[in-house]
Tab-separated table of C-alpha atoms in Angstrom:
chain	number	residue	atom	x	y	z
E	1	MET	CA	34.153	-8.349	-32.369
E	2	ASN	CA	31.962	-5.284	-32.570
E	3	ARG	CA	30.069	-6.613	-35.598
E	4	LYS	CA	29.366	-9.944	-33.855
E	5	LYS	CA	28.161	-8.129	-30.758
E	6	LYS	CA	25.785	-5.961	-32.755
E	7	ILE	CA	24.336	-8.959	-34.621
E	8	ASN	CA	23.837	-10.899	-31.384
E	9	GLN	CA	22.259	-7.862	-29.754
E	10	THR	CA	19.684	-7.447	-32.549
E	11	LEU	CA	18.876	-11.169	-32.570
E	12	LYS	CA	18.389	-11.211	-28.803
E	13	SER	CA	16.148	-8.148	-28.896
E	14	LYS	CA	13.964	-9.702	-31.621
E	15	ALA	CA	13.689	-12.920	-29.615
E	16	LYS	CA	12.702	-10.964	-26.493
E	17	LYS	CA	10.007	-9.087	-28.399
E	18	ALA	CA	8.611	-12.318	-29.855
E	19	ASN	CA	8.458	-13.953	-26.398
E	20	LYS	CA	6.841	-10.865	-24.908
E	21	LYS	CA	4.071	-10.974	-27.527
E	22	LEU	CA	3.294	-14.576	-26.642
E	23	LEU	CA	2.986	-13.988	-22.878
E	24	THR	CA	0.380	-11.192	-22.795
E	25	GLY	CA	-2.653	-13.411	-22.027
E	26	ASN	CA	-2.263	-13.509	-18.220
E	27	LYS	CA	-3.753	-10.101	-17.515
E	28	PRO	CA	-7.554	-9.745	-17.132
E	29	GLN	CA	-9.282	-7.413	-19.546
E	30	TYR	CA	-9.919	-3.870	-18.274
E	31	ILE	CA	-13.560	-3.030	-17.549
E	32	SER	CA	-14.412	0.654	-17.173
E	33	LYS	CA	-16.242	2.052	-14.183
E	34	ALA	CA	-19.390	2.684	-16.257
E	35	GLU	CA	-19.346	-0.903	-17.563
E	36	ARG	CA	-19.001	-2.250	-14.012
E	37	ALA	CA	-22.007	-0.160	-12.931
E	38	LEU	CA	-24.097	-1.517	-15.812
E	39	LEU	CA	-23.079	-5.089	-15.000
E	40	ALA	CA	-23.931	-4.613	-11.330
E	41	GLU	CA	-27.317	-3.140	-12.221
E	42	ALA	CA	-28.054	-6.044	-14.555
E	43	ALA	CA	-27.063	-8.514	-11.826
E	44	VAL	CA	-29.451	-6.848	-9.370
E	45	GLU	CA	-32.284	-6.968	-11.896
E	46	ALA	CA	-31.589	-10.640	-12.595
E	47	ALA	CA	-31.633	-11.390	-8.867
E	48	VAL	CA	-34.967	-9.598	-8.461
E	49	GLU	CA	-36.465	-11.526	-11.374
E	50	ALA	CA	-35.203	-14.810	-9.929
E	51	LEU	CA	-37.136	-14.303	-6.681
E	52	PRO	CA	-40.463	-16.137	-6.512
E	53	PRO	CA	-43.478	-13.823	-6.813
E	54	THR	CA	-45.089	-12.925	-3.524
E	55	GLU	CA	-48.794	-13.508	-3.200
E	56	PRO	CA	-50.918	-10.664	-1.885
E	57	SER	CA	-52.071	-11.133	1.664
E	58	ASN	CA	-55.757	-11.514	2.459
E	59	ILE	CA	-55.660	-8.855	5.183
E	60	PRO	CA	-57.939	-5.965	4.197
E	61	MET	CA	-56.324	-2.556	4.154
E	62	LYS	CA	-57.952	0.391	5.901
E	63	ASP	CA	-59.193	3.116	3.594
E	64	ASP	CA	-59.533	6.369	5.513
């Protein structure tokens, strides 16, 4: 009985490990704080570039 139990135990543990390897794709990839800052900065720059250029106004400025 002990030999059968040991064999079943090793087979079950190998099956569990194989299933665990297959199910690791649900978690999002970790992005470091520095990477998030760079991505945010790039997004801000892209948003600024996407804005239409403003035309200069024809109001003369005072030169004192």
